[in-house]
PDB file of C-alpha atoms and ligand atoms in Angstrom:
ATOM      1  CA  UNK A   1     -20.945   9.876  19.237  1.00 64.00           C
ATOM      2  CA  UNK A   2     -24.624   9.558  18.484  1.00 66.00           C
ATOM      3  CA  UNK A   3     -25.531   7.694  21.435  1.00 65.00           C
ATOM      4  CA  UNK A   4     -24.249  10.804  23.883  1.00 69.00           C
ATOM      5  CA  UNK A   5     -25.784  13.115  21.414  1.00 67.00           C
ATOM      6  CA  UNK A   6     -29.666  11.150  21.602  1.00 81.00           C
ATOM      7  CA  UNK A   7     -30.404  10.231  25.067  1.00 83.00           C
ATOM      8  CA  UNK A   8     -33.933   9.291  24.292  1.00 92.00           C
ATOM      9  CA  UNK A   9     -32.843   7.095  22.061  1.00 95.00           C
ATOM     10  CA  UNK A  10     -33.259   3.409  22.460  1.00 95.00           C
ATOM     11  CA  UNK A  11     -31.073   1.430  24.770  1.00 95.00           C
ATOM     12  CA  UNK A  12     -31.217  -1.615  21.971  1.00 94.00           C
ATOM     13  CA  UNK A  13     -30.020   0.889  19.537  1.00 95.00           C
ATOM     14  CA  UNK A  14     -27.444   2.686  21.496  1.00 95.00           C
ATOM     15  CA  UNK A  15     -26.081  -0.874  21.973  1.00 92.00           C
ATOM     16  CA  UNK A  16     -25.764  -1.532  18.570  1.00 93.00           C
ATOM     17  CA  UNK A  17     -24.010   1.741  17.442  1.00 94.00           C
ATOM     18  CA  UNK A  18     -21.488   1.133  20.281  1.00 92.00           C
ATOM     19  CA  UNK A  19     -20.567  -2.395  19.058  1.00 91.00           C
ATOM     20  CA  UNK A  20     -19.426  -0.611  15.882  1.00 93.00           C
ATOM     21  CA  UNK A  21     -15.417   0.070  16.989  1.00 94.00           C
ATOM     22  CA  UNK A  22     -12.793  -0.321  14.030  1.00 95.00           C
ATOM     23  CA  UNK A  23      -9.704  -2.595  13.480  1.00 94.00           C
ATOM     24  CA  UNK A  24      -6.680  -0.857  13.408  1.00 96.00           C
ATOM     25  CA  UNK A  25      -3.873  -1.309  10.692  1.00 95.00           C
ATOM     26  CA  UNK A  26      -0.651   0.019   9.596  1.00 97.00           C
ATOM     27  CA  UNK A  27       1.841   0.018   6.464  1.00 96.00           C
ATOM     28  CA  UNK A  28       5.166   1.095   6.374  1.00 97.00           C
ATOM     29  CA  UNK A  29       6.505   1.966   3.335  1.00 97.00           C
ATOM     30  CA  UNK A  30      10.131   2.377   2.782  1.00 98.00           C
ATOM     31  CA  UNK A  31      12.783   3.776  -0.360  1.00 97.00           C
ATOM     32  CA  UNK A  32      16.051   1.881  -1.016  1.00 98.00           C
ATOM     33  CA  UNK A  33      18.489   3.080  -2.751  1.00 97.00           C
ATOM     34  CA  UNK A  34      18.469   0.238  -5.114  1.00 97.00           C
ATOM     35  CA  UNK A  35      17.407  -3.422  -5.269  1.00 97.00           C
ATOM     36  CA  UNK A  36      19.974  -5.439  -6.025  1.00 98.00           C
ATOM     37  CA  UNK A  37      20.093  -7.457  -2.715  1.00 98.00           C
ATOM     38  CA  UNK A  38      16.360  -9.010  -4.057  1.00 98.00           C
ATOM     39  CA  UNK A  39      18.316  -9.473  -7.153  1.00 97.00           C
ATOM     40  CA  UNK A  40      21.047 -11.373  -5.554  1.00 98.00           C
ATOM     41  CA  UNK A  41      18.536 -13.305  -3.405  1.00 98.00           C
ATOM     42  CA  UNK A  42      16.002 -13.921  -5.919  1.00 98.00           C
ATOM     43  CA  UNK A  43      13.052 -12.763  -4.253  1.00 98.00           C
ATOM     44  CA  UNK A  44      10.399  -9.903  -4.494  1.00 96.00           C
ATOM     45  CA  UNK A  45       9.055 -10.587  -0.940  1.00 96.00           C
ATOM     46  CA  UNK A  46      10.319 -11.828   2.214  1.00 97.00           C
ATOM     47  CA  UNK A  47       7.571 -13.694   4.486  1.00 96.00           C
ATOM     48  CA  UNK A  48       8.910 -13.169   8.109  1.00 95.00           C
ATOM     49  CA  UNK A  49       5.620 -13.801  10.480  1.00 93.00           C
ATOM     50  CA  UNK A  50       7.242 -13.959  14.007  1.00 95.00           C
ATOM     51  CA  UNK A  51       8.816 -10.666  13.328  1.00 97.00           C
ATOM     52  CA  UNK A  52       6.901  -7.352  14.330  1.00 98.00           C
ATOM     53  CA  UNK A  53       6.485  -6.934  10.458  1.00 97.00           C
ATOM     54  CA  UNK A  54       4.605  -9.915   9.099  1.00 96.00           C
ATOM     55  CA  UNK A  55       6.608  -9.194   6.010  1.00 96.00           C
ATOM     56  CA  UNK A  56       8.349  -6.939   3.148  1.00 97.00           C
ATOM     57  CA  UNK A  57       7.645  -6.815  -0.592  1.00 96.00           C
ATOM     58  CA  UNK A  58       9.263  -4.848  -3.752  1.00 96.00           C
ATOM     59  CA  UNK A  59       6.449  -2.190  -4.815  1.00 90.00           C
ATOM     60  CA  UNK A  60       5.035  -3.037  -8.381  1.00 82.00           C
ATOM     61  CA  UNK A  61       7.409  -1.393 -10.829  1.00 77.00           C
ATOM     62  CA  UNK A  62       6.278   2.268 -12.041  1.00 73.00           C
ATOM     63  CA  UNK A  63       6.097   2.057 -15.888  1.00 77.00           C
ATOM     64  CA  UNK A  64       5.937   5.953 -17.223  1.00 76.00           C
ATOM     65  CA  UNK A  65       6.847   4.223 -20.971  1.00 76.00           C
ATOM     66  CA  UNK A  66       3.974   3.078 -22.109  1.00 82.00           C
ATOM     67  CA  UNK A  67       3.622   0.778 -19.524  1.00 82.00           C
ATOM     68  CA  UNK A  68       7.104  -0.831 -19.625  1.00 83.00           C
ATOM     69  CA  UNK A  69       8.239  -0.841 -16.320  1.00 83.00           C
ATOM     70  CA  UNK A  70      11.619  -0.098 -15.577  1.00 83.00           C
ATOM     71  CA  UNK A  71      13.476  -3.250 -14.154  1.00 89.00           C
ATOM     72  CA  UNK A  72      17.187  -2.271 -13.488  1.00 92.00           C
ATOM     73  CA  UNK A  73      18.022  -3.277 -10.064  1.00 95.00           C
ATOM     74  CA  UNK A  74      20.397  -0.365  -9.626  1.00 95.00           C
ATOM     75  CA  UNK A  75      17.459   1.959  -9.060  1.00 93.00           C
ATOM     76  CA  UNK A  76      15.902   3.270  -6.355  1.00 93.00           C
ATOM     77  CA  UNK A  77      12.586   1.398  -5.862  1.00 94.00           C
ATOM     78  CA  UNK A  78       9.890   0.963  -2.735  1.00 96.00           C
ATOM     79  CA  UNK A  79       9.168  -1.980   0.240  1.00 97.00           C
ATOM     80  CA  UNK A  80       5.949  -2.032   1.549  1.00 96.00           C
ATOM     81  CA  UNK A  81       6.077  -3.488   5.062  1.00 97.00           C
ATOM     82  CA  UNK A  82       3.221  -5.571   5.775  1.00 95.00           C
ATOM     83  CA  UNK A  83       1.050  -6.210   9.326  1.00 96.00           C
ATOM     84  CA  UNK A  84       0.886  -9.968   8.789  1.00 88.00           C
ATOM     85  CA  UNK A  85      -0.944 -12.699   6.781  1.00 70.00           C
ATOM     86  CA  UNK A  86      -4.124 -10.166   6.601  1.00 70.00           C
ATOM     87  CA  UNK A  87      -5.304  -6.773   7.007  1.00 70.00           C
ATOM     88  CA  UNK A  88      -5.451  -5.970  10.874  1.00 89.00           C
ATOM     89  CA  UNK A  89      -2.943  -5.251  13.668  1.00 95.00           C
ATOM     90  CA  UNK A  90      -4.605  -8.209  15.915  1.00 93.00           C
ATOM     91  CA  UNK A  91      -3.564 -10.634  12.919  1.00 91.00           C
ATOM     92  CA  UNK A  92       0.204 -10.365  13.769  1.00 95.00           C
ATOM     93  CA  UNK A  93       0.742 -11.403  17.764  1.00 95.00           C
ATOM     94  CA  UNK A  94       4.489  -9.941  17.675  1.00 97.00           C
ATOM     95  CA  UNK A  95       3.305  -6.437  16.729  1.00 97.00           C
ATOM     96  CA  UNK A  96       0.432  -6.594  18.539  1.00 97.00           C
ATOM     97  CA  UNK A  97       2.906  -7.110  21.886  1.00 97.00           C
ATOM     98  CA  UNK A  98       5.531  -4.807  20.782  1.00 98.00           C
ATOM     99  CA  UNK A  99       2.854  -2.009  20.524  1.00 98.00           C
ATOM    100  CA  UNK A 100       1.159  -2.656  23.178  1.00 97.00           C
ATOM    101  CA  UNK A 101       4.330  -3.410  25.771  1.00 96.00           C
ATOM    102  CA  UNK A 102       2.671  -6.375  26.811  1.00 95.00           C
ATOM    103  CA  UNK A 103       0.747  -9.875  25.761  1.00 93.00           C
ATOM    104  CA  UNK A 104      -3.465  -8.705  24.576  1.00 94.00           C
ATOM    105  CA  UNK A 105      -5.030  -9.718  28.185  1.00 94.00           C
ATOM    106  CA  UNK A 106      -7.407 -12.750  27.722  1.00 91.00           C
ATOM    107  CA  UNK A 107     -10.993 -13.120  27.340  1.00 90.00           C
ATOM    108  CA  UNK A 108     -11.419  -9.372  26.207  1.00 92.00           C
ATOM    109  CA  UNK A 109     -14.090  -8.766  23.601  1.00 89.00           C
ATOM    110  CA  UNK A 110     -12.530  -7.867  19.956  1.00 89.00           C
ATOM    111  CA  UNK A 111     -14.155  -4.624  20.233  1.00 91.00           C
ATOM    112  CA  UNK A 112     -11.786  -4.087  23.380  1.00 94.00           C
ATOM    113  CA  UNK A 113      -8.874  -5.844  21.599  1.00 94.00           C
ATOM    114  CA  UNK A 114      -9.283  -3.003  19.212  1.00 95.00           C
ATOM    115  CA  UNK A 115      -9.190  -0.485  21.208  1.00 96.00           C
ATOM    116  CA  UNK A 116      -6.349  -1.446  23.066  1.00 97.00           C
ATOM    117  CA  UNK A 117      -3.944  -2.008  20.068  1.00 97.00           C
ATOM    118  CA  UNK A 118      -5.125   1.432  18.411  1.00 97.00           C
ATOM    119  CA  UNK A 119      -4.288   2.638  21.655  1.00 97.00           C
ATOM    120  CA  UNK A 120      -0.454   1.341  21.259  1.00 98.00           C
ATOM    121  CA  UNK A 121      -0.590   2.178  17.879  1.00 98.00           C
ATOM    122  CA  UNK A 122      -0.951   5.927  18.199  1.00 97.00           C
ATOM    123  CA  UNK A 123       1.101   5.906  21.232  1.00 97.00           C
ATOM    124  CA  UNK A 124       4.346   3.631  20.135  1.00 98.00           C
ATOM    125  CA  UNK A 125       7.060   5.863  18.530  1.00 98.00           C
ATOM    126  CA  UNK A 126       8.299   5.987  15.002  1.00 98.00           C
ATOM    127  CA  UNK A 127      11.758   4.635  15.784  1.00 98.00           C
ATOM    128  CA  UNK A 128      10.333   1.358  16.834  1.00 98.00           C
ATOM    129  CA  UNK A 129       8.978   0.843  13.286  1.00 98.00           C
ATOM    130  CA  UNK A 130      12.197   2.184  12.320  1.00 98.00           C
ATOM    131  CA  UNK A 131      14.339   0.040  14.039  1.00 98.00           C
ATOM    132  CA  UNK A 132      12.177  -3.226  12.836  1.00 98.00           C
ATOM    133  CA  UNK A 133      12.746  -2.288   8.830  1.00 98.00           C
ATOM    134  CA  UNK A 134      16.218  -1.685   9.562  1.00 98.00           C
ATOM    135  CA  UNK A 135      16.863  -5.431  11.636  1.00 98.00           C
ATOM    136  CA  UNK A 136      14.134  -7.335   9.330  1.00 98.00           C
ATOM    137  CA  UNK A 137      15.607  -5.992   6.197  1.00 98.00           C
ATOM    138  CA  UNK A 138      19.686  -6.269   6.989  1.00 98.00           C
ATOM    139  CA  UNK A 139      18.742  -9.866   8.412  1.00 98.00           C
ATOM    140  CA  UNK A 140      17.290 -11.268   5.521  1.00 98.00           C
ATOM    141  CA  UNK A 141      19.276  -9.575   2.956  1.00 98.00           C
ATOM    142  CA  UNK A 142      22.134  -8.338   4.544  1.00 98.00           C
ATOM    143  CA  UNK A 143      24.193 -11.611   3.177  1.00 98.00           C
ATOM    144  CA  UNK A 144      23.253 -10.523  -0.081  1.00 98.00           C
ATOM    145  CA  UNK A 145      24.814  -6.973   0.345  1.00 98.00           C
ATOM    146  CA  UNK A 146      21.960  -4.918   1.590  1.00 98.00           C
ATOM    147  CA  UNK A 147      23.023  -2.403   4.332  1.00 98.00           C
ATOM    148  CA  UNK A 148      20.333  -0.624   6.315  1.00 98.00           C
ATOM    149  CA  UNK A 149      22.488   2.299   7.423  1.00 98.00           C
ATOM    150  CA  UNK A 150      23.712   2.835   3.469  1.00 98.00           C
ATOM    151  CA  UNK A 151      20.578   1.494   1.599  1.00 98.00           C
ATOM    152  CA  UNK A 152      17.429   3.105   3.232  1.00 98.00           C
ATOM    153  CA  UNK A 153      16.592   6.540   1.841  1.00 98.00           C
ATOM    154  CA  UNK A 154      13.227   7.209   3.406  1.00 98.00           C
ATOM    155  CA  UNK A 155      10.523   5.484   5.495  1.00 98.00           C
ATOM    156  CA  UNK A 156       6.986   6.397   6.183  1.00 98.00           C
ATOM    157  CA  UNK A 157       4.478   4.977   8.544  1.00 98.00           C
ATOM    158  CA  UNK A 158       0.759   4.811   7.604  1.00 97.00           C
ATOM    159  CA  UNK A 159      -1.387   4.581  10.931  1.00 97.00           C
ATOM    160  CA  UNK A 160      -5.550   3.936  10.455  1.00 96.00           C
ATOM    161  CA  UNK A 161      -6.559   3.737  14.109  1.00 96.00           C
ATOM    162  CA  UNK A 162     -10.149   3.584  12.638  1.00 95.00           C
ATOM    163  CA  UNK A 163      -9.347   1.410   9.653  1.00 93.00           C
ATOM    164  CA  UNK A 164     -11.572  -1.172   9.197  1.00 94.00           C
ATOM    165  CA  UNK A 165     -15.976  -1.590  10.040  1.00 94.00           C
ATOM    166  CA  UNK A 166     -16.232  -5.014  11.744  1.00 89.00           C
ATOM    167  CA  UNK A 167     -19.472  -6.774  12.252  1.00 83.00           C
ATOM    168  CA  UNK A 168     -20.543  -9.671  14.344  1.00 79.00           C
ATOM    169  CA  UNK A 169     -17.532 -12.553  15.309  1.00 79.00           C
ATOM    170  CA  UNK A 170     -19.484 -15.748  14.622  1.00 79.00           C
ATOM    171  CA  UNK A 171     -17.004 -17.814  16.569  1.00 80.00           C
ATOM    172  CA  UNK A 172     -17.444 -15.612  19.555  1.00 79.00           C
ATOM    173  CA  UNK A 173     -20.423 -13.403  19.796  1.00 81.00           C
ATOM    174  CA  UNK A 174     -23.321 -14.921  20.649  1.00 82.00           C
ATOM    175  CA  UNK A 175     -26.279 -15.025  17.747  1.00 83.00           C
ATOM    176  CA  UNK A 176     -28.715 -12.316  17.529  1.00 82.00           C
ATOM    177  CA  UNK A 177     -32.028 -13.952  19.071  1.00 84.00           C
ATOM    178  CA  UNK A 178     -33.892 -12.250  16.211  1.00 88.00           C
ATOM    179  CA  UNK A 179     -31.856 -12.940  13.573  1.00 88.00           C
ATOM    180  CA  UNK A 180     -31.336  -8.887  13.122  1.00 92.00           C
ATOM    181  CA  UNK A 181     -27.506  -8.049  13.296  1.00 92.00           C
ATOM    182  CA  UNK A 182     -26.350  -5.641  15.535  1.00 93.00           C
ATOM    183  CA  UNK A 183     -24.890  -2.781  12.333  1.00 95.00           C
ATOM    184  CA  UNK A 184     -28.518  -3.297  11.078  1.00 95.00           C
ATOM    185  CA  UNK A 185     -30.146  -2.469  14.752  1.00 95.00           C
ATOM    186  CA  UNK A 186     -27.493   0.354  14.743  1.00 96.00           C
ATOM    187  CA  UNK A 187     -28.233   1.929  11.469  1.00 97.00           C
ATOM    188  CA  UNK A 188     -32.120   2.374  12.095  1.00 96.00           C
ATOM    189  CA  UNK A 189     -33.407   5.477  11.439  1.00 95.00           C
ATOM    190  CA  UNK A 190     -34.395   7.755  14.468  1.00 94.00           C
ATOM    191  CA  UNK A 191     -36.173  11.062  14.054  1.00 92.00           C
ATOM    192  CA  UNK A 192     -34.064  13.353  11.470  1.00 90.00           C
ATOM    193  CA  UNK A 193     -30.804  11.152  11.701  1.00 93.00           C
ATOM    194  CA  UNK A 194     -30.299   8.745   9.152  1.00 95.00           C
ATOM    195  CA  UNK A 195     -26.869   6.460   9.815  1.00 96.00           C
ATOM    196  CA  UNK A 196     -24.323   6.057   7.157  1.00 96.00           C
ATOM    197  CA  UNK A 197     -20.922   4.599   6.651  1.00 95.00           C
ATOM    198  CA  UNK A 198     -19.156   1.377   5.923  1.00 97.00           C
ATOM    199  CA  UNK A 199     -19.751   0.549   9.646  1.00 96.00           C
ATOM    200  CA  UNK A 200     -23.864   0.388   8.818  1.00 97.00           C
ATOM    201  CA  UNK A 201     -23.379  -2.188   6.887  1.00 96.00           C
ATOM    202  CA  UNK A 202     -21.212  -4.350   8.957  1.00 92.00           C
ATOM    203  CA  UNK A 203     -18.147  -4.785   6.088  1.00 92.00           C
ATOM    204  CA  UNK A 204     -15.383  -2.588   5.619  1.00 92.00           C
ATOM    205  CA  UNK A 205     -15.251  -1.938   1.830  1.00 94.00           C
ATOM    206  CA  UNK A 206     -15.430   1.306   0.214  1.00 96.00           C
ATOM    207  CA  UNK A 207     -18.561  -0.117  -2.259  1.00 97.00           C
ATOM    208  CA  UNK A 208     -20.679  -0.748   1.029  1.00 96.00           C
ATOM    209  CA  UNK A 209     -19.777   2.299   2.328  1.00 97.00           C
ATOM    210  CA  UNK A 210     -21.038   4.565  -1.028  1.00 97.00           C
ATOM    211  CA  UNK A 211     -24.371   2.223  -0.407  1.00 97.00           C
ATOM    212  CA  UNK A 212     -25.210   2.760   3.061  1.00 97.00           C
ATOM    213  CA  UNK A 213     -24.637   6.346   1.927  1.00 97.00           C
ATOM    214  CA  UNK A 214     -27.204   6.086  -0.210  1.00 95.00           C
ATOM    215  CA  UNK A 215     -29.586   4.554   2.025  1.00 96.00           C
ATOM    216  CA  UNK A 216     -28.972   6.853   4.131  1.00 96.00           C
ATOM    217  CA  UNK A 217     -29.855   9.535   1.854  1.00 93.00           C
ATOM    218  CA  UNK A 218     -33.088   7.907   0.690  1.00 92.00           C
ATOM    219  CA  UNK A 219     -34.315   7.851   4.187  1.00 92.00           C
ATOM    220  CA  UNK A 220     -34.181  11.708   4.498  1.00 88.00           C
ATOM    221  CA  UNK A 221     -35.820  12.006   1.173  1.00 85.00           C
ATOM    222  CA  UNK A 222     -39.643  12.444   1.157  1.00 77.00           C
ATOM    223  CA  UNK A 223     -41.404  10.218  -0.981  1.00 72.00           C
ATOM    224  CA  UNK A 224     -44.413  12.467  -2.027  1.00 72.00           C
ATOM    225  CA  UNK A 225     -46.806  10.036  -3.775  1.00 72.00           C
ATOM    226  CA  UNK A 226     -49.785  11.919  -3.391  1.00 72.00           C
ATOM    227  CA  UNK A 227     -53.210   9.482  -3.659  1.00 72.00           C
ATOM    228  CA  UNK A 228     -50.867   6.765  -3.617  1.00 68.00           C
ATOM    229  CA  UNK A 229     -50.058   7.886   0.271  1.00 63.00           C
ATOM    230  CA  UNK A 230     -53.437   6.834   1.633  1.00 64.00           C
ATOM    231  CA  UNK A 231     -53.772   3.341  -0.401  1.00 59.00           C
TER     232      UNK A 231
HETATM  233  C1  FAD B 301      -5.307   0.772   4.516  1.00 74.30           C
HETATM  234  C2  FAD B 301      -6.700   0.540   4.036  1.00 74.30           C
HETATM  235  C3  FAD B 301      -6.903  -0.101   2.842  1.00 74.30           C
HETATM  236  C4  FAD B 301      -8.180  -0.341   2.373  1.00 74.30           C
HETATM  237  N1  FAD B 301      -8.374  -0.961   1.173  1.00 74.30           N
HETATM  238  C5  FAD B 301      -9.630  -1.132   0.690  1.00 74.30           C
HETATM  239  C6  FAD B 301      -9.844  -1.722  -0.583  1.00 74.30           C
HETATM  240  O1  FAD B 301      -8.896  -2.101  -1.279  1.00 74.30           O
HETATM  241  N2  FAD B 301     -11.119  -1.877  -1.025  1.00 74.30           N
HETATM  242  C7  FAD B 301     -12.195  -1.458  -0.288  1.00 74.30           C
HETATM  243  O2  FAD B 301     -13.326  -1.586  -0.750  1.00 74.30           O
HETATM  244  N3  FAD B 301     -12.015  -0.901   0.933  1.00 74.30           N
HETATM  245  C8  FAD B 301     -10.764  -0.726   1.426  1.00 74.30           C
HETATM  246  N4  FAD B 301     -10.565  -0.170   2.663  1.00 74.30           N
HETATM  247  C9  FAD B 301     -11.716   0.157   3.472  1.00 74.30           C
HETATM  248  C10 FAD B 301     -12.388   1.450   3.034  1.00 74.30           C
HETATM  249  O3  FAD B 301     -11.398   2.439   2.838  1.00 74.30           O
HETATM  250  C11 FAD B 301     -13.331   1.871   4.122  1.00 74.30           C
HETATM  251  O4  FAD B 301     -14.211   0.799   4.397  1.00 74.30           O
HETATM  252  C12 FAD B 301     -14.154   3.077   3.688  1.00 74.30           C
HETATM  253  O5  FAD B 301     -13.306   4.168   3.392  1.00 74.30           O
HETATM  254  C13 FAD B 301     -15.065   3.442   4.818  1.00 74.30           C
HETATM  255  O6  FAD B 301     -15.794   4.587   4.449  1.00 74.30           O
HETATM  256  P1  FAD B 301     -16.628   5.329   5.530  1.00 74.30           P
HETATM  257  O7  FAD B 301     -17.260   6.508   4.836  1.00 74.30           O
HETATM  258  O8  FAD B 301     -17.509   4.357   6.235  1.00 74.30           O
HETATM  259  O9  FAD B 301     -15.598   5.819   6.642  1.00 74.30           O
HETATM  260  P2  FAD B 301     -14.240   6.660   6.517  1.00 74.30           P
HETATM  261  O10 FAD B 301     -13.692   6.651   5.123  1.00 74.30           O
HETATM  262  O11 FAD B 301     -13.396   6.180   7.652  1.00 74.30           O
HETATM  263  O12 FAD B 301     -14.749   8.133   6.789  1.00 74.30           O
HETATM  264  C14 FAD B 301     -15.152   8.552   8.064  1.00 74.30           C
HETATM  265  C15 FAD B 301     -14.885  10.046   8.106  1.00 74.30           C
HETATM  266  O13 FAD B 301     -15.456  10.566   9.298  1.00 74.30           O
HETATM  267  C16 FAD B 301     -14.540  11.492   9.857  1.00 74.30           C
HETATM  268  N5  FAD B 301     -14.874  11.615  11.287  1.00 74.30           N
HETATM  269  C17 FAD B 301     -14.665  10.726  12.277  1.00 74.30           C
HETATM  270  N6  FAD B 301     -15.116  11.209  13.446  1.00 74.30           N
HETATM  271  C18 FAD B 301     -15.638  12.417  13.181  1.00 74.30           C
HETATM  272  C19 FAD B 301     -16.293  13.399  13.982  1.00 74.30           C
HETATM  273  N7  FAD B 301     -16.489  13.215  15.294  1.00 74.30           N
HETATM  274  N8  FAD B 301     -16.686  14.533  13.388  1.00 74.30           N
HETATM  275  C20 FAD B 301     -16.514  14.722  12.055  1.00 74.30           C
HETATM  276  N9  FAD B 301     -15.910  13.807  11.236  1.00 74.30           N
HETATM  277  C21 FAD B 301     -15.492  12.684  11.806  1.00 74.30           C
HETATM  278  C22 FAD B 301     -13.196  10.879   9.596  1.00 74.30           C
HETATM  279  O14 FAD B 301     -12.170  11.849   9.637  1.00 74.30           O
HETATM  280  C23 FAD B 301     -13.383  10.353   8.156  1.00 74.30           C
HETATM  281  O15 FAD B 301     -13.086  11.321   7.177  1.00 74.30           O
HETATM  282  C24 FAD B 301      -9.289   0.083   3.147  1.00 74.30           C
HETATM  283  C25 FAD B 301      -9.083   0.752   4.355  1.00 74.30           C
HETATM  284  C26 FAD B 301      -7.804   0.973   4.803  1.00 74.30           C
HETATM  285  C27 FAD B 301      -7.608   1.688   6.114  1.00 74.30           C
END
């Protein structure tokens, strides 16, 4: 946005801040009606990574006494759905095609990878994440009694199209000549606008986004020091 909002400024910078694009990531979290298929099974997590979910998982138990959690398998209980082995849709090459409606297109950059699978992401229907809890789940533990059609009370389906500030790929981007990385070029200072966010700092954690804040901040402030100014 700033870069079509400050056409004087410069082209180096305006680079930069468009290098910033997000990952994309989902979770899908579903209710049962109980759990005793992992019961039966003997698992708290199924690891399925050629299947549009990377994988499922029992939620940590809720303990409202005291902290004793509540372990009867007859209860209802939640299954997070996972992307894959990491955070990030690109991680999982199954979802990635099934969102998308076709294989990611070689040689793209990872900022366009991005934006293509956020694209699919926002446009791909709930009933296709439907469908894939209701197949992964009555595949693995439908021989231990689960039922989709009888077991599943609820499902939800978290979308971040903007989830997650990338920085540089040091296996494919070539190295800054100066040594300055691009979310540093990106986050200079220009006139009144001082640049925030996770994305200034090139890692997407919630502590580096509370500093770059702060940075941010400081720049606007004016540092009166009086004498001091002229030594
Ligand atoms: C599922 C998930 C799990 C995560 N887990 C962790 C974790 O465990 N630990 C951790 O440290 N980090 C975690 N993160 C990352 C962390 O949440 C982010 O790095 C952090 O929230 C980024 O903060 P931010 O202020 O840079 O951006 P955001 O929190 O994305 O805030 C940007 C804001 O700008 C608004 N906005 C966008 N465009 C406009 C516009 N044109 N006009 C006005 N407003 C606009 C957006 O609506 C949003 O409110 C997680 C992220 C996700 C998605």
């Amino acid at each position: 946005m700033i870069p079509y909002l400050c056409p004087e400024m410069p082209e180096e910078q305006k680079a930069a801040l468009h290098k910033a694009v997000r990952a994309a990531n989902q979770t899908t979290t579903v209710l049962i009606r109980n759990w005793e298929a992992f019961k039966k099974a003997g698992v708290n997590r199924v690891d399925t990574p050629t299947r549009f979910f990377g994988g499922f998982a029992l939620g940590v138990p809720w303990a409202p006494n005291e902290g004793v959690p509540d372990m009867d398998p007859k209860k209802g209980v939640l299954v997070t759905f996972m992307t894959g082995a990491n955070s990030g849709i690109l991680n999982n090459e199954t979802m990635t095609r099934t969102l998308m409606g076709y294989d990611m297109p070689d040689k793209l950059s990872m900022q366009e990878q991005f934006r293509m699978v956020r694209m699919g992401l926002l446009q791909t229907p709930f009933a296709t994440f439907e469908r894939a809890v209701r197949s992964q789940m009555n595949d693995a533990l439908g021989p231990y009694g689960f039922d989709a059609a009888r077991d599943i009370v609820g499902i939800t389906v978290n979308r971040w199209p903007h989830g997650f500030a990338m920085a540089q790929n040091s296996l494919f981007d070539p190295p800054s000549p100066t040594g300055e990385q691009p979310y540093e070029i990106a986050r200079r200072r220009f006139g009144r606008i001082s640049i925030a966010n996770s994305d200034a700092s090139g890692q997407d954690l919630c502590n580096t986004a509370i500093d770059q804040g702060f940075r941010a901040v400081e720049e606007m402030v004016p540092h009166n020091y009086g004498y001091f100014n002229r030594i």
